[in-house]
XYZ file of C-alpha atoms in Angstrom:
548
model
C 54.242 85.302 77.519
C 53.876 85.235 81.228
C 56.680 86.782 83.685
C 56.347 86.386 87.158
C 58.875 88.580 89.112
C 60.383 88.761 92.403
C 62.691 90.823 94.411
C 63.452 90.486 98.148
C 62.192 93.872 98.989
C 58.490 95.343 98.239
C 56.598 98.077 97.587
C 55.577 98.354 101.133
C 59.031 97.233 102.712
C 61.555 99.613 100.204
C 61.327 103.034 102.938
C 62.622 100.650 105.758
C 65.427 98.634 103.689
C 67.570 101.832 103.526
C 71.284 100.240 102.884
C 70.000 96.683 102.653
C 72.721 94.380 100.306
C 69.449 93.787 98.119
C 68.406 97.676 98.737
C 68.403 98.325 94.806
C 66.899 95.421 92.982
C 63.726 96.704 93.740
C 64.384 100.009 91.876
C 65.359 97.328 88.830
C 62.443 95.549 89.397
C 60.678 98.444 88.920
C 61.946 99.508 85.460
C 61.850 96.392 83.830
C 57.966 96.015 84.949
C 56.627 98.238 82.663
C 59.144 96.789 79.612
C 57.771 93.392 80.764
C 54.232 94.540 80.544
C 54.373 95.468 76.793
C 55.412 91.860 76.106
C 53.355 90.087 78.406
C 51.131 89.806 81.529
C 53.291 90.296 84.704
C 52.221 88.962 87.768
C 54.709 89.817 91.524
C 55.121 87.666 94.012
C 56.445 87.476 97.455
C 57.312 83.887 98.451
C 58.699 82.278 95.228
C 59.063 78.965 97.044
C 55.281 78.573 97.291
C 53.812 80.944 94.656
C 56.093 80.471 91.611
C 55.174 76.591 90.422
C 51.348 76.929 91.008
C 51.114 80.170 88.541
C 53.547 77.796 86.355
C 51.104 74.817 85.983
C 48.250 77.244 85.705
C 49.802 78.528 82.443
C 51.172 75.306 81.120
C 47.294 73.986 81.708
C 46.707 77.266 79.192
C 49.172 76.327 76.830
C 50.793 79.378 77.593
C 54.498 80.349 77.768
C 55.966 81.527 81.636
C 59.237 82.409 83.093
C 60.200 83.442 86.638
C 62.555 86.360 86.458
C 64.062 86.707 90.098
C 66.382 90.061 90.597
C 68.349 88.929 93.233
C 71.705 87.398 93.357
C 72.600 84.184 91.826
C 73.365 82.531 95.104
C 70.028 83.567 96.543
C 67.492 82.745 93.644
C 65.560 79.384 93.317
C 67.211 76.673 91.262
C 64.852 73.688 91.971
C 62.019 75.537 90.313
C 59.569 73.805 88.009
C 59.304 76.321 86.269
C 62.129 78.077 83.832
C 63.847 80.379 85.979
C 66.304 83.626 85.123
C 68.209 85.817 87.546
C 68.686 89.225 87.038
C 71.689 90.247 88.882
C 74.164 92.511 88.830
C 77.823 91.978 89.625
C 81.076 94.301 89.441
C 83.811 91.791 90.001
C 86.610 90.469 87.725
C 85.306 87.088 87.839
C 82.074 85.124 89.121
C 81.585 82.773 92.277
C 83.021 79.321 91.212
C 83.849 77.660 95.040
C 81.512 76.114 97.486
C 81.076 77.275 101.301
C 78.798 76.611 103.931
C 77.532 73.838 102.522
C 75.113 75.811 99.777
C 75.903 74.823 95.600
C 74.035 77.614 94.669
C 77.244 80.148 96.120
C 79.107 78.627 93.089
C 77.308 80.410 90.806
C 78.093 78.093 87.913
C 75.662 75.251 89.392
C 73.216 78.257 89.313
C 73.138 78.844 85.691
C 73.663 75.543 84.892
C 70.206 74.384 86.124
C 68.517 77.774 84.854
C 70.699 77.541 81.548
C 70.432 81.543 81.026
C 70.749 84.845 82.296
C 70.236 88.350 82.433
C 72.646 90.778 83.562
C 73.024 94.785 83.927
C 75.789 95.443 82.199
C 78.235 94.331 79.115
C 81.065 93.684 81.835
C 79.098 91.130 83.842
C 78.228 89.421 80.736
C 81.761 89.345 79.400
C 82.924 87.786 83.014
C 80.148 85.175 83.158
C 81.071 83.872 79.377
C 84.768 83.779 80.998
C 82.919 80.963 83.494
C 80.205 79.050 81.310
C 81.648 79.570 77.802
C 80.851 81.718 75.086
C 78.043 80.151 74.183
C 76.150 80.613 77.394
C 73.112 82.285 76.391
C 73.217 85.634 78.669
C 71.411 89.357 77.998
C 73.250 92.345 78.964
C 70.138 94.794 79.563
C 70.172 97.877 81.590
C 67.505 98.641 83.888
C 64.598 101.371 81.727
C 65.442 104.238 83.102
C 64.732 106.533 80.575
C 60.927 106.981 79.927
C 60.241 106.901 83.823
C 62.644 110.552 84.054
C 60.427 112.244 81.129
C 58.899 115.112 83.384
C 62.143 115.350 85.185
C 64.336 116.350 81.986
C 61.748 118.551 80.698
C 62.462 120.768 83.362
C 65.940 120.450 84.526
C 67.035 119.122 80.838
C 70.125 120.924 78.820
C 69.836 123.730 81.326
C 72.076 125.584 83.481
C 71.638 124.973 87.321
C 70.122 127.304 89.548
C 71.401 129.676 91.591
C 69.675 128.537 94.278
C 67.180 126.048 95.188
C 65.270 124.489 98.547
C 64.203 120.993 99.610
C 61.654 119.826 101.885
C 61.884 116.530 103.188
C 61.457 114.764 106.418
C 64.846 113.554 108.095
C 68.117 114.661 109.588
C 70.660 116.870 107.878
C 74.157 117.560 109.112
C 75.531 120.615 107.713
C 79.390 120.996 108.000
C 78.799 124.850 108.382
C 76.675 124.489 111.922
C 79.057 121.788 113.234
C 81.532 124.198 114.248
C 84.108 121.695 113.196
C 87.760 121.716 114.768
C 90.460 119.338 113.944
C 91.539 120.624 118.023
C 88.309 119.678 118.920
C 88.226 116.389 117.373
C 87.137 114.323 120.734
C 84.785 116.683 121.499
C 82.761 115.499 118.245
C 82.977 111.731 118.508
C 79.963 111.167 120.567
C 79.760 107.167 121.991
C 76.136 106.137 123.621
C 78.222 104.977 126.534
C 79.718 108.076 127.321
C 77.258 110.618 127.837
C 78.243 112.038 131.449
C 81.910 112.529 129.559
C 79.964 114.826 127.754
C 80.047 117.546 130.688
C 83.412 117.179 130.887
C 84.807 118.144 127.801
C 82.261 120.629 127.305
C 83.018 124.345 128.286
C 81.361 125.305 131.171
C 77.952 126.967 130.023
C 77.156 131.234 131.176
C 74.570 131.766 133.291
C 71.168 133.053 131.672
C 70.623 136.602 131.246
C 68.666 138.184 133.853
C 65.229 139.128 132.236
C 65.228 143.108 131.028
C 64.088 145.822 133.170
C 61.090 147.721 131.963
C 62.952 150.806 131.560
C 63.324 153.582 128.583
C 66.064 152.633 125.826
C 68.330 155.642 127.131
C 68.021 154.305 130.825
C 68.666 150.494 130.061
C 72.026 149.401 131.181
C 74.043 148.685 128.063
C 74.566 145.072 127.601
C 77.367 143.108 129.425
C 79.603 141.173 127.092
C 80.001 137.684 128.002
C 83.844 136.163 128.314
C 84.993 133.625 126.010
C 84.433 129.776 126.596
C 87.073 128.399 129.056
C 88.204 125.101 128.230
C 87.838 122.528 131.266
C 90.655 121.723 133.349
C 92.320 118.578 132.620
C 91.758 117.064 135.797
C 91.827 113.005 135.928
C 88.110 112.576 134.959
C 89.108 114.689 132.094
C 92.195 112.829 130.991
C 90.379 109.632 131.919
C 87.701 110.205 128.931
C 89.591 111.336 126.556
C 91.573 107.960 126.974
C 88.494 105.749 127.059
C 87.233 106.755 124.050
C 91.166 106.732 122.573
C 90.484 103.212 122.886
C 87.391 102.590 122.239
C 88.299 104.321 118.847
C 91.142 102.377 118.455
C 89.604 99.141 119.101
C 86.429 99.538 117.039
C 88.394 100.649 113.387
C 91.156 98.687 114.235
C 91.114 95.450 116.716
C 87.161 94.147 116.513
C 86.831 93.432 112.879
C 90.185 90.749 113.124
C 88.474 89.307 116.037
C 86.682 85.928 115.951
C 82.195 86.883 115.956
C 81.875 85.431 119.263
C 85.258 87.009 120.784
C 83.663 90.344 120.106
C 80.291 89.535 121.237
C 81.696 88.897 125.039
C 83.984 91.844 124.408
C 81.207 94.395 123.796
C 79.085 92.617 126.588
C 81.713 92.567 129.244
C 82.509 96.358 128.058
C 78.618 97.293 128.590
C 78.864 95.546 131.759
C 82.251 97.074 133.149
C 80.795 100.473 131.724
C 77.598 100.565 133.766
C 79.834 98.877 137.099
C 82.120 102.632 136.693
C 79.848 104.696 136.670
C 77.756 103.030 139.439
C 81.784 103.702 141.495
C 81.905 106.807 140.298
C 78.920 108.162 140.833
C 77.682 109.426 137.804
C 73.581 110.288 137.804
C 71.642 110.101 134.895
C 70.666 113.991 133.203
C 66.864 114.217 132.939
C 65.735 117.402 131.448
C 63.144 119.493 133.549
C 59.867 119.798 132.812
C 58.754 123.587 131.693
C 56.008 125.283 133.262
C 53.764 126.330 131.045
C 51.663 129.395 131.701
C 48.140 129.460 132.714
C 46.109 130.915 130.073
C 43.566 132.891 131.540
C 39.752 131.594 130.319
C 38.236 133.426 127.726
C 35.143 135.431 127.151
C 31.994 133.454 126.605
C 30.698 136.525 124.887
C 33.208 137.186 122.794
C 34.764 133.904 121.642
C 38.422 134.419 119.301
C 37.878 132.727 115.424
C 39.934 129.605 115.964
C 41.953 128.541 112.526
C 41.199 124.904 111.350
C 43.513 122.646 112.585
C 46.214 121.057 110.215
C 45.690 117.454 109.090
C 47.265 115.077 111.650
C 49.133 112.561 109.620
C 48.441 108.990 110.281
C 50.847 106.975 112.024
C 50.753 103.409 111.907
C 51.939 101.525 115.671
C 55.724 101.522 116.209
C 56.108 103.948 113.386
C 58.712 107.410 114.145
C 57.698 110.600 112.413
C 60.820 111.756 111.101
C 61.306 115.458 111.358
C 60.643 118.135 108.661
C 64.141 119.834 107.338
C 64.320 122.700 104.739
C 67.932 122.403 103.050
C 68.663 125.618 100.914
C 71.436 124.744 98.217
C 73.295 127.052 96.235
C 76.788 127.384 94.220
C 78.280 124.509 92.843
C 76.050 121.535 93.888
C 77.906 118.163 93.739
C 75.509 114.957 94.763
C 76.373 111.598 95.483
C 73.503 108.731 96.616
C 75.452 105.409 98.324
C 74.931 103.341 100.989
C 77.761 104.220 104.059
C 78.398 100.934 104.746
C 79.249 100.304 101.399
C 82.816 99.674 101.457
C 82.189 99.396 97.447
C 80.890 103.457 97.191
C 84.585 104.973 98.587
C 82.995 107.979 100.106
C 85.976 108.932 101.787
C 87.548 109.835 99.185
C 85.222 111.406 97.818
C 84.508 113.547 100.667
C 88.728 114.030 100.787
C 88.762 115.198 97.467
C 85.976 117.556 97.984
C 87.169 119.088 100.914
C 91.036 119.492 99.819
C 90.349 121.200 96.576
C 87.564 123.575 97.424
C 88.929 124.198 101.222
C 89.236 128.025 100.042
C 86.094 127.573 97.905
C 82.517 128.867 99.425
C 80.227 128.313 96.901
C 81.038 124.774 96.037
C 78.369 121.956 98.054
C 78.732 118.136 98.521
C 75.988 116.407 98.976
C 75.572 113.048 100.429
C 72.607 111.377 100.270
C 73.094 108.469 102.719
C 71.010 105.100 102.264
C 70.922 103.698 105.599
C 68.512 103.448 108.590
C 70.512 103.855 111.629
C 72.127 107.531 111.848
C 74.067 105.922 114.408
C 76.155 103.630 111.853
C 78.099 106.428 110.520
C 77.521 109.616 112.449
C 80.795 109.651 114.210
C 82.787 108.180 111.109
C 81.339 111.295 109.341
C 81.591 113.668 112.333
C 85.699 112.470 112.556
C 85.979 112.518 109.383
C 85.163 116.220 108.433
C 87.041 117.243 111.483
C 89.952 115.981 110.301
C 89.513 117.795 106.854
C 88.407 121.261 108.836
C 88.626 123.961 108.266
C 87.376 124.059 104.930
C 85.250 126.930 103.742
C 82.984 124.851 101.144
C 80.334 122.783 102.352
C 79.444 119.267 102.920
C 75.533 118.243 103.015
C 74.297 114.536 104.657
C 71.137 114.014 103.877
C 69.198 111.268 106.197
C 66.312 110.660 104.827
C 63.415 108.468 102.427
C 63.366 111.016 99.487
C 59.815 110.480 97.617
C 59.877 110.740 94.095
C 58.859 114.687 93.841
C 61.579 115.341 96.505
C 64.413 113.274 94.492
C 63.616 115.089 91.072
C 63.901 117.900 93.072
C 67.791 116.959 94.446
C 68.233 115.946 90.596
C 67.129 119.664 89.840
C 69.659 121.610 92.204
C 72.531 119.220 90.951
C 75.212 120.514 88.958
C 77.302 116.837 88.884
C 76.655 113.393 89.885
C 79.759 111.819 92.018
C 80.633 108.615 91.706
C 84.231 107.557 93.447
C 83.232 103.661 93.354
C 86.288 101.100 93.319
C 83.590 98.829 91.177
C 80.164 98.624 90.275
C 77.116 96.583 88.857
C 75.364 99.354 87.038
C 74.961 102.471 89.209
C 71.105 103.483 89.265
C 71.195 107.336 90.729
C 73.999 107.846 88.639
C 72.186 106.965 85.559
C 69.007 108.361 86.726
C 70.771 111.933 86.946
C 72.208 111.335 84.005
C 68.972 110.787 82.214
C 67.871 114.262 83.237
C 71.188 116.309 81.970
C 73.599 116.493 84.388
C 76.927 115.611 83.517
C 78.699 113.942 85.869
C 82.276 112.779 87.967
C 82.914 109.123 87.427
C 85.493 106.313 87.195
C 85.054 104.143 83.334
C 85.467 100.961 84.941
C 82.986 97.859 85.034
C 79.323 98.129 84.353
C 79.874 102.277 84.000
C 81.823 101.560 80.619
C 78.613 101.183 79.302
C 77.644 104.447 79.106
C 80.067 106.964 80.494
C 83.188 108.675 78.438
C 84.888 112.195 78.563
C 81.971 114.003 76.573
C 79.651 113.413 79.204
C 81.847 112.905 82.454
C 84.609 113.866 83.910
C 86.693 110.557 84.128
C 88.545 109.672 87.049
C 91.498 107.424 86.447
C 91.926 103.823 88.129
C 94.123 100.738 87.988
C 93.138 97.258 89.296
C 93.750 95.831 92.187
C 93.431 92.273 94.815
C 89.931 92.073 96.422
C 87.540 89.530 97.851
C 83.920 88.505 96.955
C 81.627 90.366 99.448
C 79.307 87.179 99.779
C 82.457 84.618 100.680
C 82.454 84.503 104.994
C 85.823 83.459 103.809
C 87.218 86.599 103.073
C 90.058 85.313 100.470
C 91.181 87.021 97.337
C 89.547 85.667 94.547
C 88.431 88.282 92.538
C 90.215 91.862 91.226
C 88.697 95.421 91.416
C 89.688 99.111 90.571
C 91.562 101.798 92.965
C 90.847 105.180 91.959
C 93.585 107.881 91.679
C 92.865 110.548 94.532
C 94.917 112.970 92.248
C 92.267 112.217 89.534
C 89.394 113.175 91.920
C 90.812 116.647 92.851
C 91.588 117.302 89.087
C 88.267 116.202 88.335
C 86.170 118.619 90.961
C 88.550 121.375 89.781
C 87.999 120.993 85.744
C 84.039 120.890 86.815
C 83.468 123.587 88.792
C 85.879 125.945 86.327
C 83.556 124.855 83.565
C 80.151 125.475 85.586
C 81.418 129.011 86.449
C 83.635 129.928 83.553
C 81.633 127.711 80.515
C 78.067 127.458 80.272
C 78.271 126.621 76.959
C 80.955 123.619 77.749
C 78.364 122.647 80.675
C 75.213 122.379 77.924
C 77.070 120.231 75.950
C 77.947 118.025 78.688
C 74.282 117.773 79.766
C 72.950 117.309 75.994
C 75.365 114.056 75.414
C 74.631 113.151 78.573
C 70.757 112.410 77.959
C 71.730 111.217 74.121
C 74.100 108.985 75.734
C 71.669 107.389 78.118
C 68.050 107.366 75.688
C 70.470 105.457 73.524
C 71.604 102.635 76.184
C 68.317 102.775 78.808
C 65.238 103.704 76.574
C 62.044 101.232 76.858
C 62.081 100.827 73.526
C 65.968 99.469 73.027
C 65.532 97.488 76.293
C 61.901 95.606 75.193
C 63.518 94.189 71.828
C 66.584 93.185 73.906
C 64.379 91.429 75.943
C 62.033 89.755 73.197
C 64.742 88.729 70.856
C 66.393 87.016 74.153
C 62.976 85.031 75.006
C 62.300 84.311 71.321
C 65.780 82.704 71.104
C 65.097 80.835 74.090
C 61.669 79.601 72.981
C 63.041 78.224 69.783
C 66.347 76.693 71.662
C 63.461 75.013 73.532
């Protein structure tokens, strides 16, 4: 059997798609490749237009069997295909794509799997919802992604095991630390930081003290004792004050709750106009860029040719390829209670708010207890002043809230696995949940909703569940933006009960907390094994062969 595979996003491509719609279909890719492997040759490719048909008459000139698996979404895999054609999709709505927009079948999803005739899906729940649409005798596979095998070194050493007291991670990136933001709910403006506002900056900052004069070389009993320096001021509200704090008022205003009901183009000549009356104001006003000075660096003196110092070897300068930013190094020490949680911010999907909520109401007298998000997205910028408003409308809270932004490698993630006490998972709906069930695979019990494709392998001995009722939503590929489909809203109640219960038992329980991780990794070598996965898949391409 030959499988040729695609996903939108590559090997070389998958550090630069942070938060991309597609984002984790390459991570299923990747675990069904090796399951593929045992059952046939596997062959990727990048431009299934062009590639797929060619490798198809090359077999069929063998006398050899070939399917094109595509993970993507229905509405965005091939359907005029010589050859036989699957999608592997995942999907965590109440019902499937059955109305045409923009002019494109394939966004009814039942022209889609009527020309392919099967498909594959993540999770019991999908399949169950795309029977609803083609009929129970629609030939579709309900396999999880392989999870299990590819977490072996990772559960041997953080596996049925207590967490650790403490624990460091090295990664390249930018971490915001709720403890070093000095957050302030009185402060809030001060935090919300807008590109287009930088001189406003000065304003609402306290005015800085002047720099120490440099130390006299005199003996410790003659040295002056040192002067204590006054408390901050806050600035005077003068009219370039109050005129600030107003513009961003509004631009606050208008960005969470005005530009999203506007037509596209509307907004478009609203934020160029804005740009353009921004840059006119300050031109009136007078406001001068801030360039920082350049240092003076001291003169070295030259040394002695006779005598020349031992120089160390130089480190290894890494390679950078053109247009390519060095992210910086970051050493993030965890310890307590360590709650993670990997979604994309944009996400409307993930909920994050309240999870961070949650968090920060029931441990705000807690100091050991740590949430941390690791955020899948590029641009910092995208959610660094939701986040920043956000916790400084929680503060002050005494436990602590990590944001990781960063590419984790695979050494770095098993190491985030490893410092975990719970996985977090607040999602209204989902397809099939990847970190969760990679964290899961390696012991750690987690906090999770049982709705949609996580019914498959989450329940009280392993999780914490969070309760949830349905409720009206739309499909997040319809433009249209009609309700069509149903999802789940969580109970926030729930979520607090659910961090409380967890951290009692991770302080108070170790025994309770072994368990936990123990059915935890039984629960998931039973559902995402190679070996239950590769006879899924062979007894689905054997039926198919002799439907054929």
């Amino acid at each position: 059997m030959n499988f040729i595979l695609y996903s939108d996003i590559g090997e070389s491509t998958i550090d630069k798609s942070l938060g991309l719609p597609e984002y984790s279909y390459y991570f299923v890719l990747k675990a069904f490749r090796t399951v593929l492997a045992e059952l046939g040759t596997v062959t990727l490719v990048r431009h299934p237009e062009t590639e797929v048909d060619p490798l198809f008459e090359e077999c069929r000139q063998r006398g050899e069997e070939c399917v094109f698996l595509s993970f993507s979404p229905p509405n965005k895999t091939q359907i005029d295909l010589e050859c036989p054609t699957v999608s592997v999709f995942a999907w965590e709505y109440s019902n499937i794509p059955d109305e045409m927009w923009d002019d494109d079948i394939r966004n009814d999803w039942r022209v889609v799997f009527a020309r392919h005739g099967r498909a594959i899906t993540l999770s019991s729940y999908t399949a169950r919802v795309v029977k609803e649409a083609m009929g129970a005798a629609f030939p579709v596979l309900a396999a999880p992604a392989p999870l299990w095998e590819q977490f072996a070194g990772a559960r041997s050493r953080f596996g049925a095991k207590l967490p650790p007291g403490e624990s460091v991670l090295q990664l390249r990136g930018t971490v915001i630390d709720s403890h070093l933001l000095g957050l302030s709910a009185d402060g809030l403006i001060a935090h919300i930081t807008f590109p287009e506002a930088e001189d406003e900056e000065e304003l609402l900052s306290p005015p800085r003290a002047p720099a120490p004069e440099p130390a006299s070389e005199l003996p410790p009993q003659l040295a002056p004792e040192p002067q204590v320096q006054p408390e901050s001021v806050a600035p005077a509200k003068n009219l370039r004050y109050r005129l600030a704090v107003t513009k961003r008022h509004l631009l606050t205003w208008y960005r969470e709750a005005l530009r999203d009901l506007l037509p596209l183009w509307l907004a478009r000549a609203v934020a160029v106009s804005g740009r353009s009356g921004n840059a006119m104001a300050r031109a009136i006003m007078g406001y001068e860029r801030r360039t920082a000075p350049q240092l003076e660096l001291p003169v070295e003196p030259p040394q002695s040719p006779a005598l020349p110092p031992a120089q160390p070897e130089p480190p290894p300068v890494p390679v950078i390829e053109p247009g390519q930013v060095l992210e910086p190094e970051a050493v993030v020490n965890l310890d307590g209670v360590v709650y993670t949680s990997i979604l994309s911010p944009k996400d409307g999907r993930k909920n994050w708010f309240d999870m961070v909520t949650a968090f920060c109401w029931t441990f705000r007298d807690v100091e050991d207890a740590t949430l941390v998000l690791k955020m899948n997205e590029r641009d910092l910028s995208r959610y660094h002043n939701t986040l920043l408003t956000l916790l400084s409308q929680l503060a002050p809270f005494k436990c602590r809230v990590l944001t990781l932004h960063a590419y984790l490698d695979d050494p770095t993630y098993e190491e985030l696995i490893g410092a975990t006490s719970y996985y977090v998972n607040t999602s209204l709906c989902e397809g099939l949940c990847l970190p969760l069930m990679e964290f899961m695979c390696c012991g750690k019990p987690v906090i999770a909703p049982q709705h949609t494709a996580m019914e498959d392998y989450i329940d009280d001995r392993a999780a914490f569940v969070i309760k949830s009722g349905l409720e009206h939503n739309v499909w997040p590929n319809d433009p249209r933006d009609l309700f069509r489909t149903l999802r789940y809203r969580l109970d926030w109640e729930s979520i607090c009960t659910a961090y409380k219960d967890s951290y009692r038992i991770a302080k108070q329980q170790p025994e309770t907390y072994l368990e936990m991780s123990r059915h935890a990794m039984a629960r998931l070598e039973s559902f995402s094994s190679g070996a239950v996965v590769k006879e899924q898949l062979r007894s689905f391409f054997q039926q198919a062969g002799a439907a054929r």
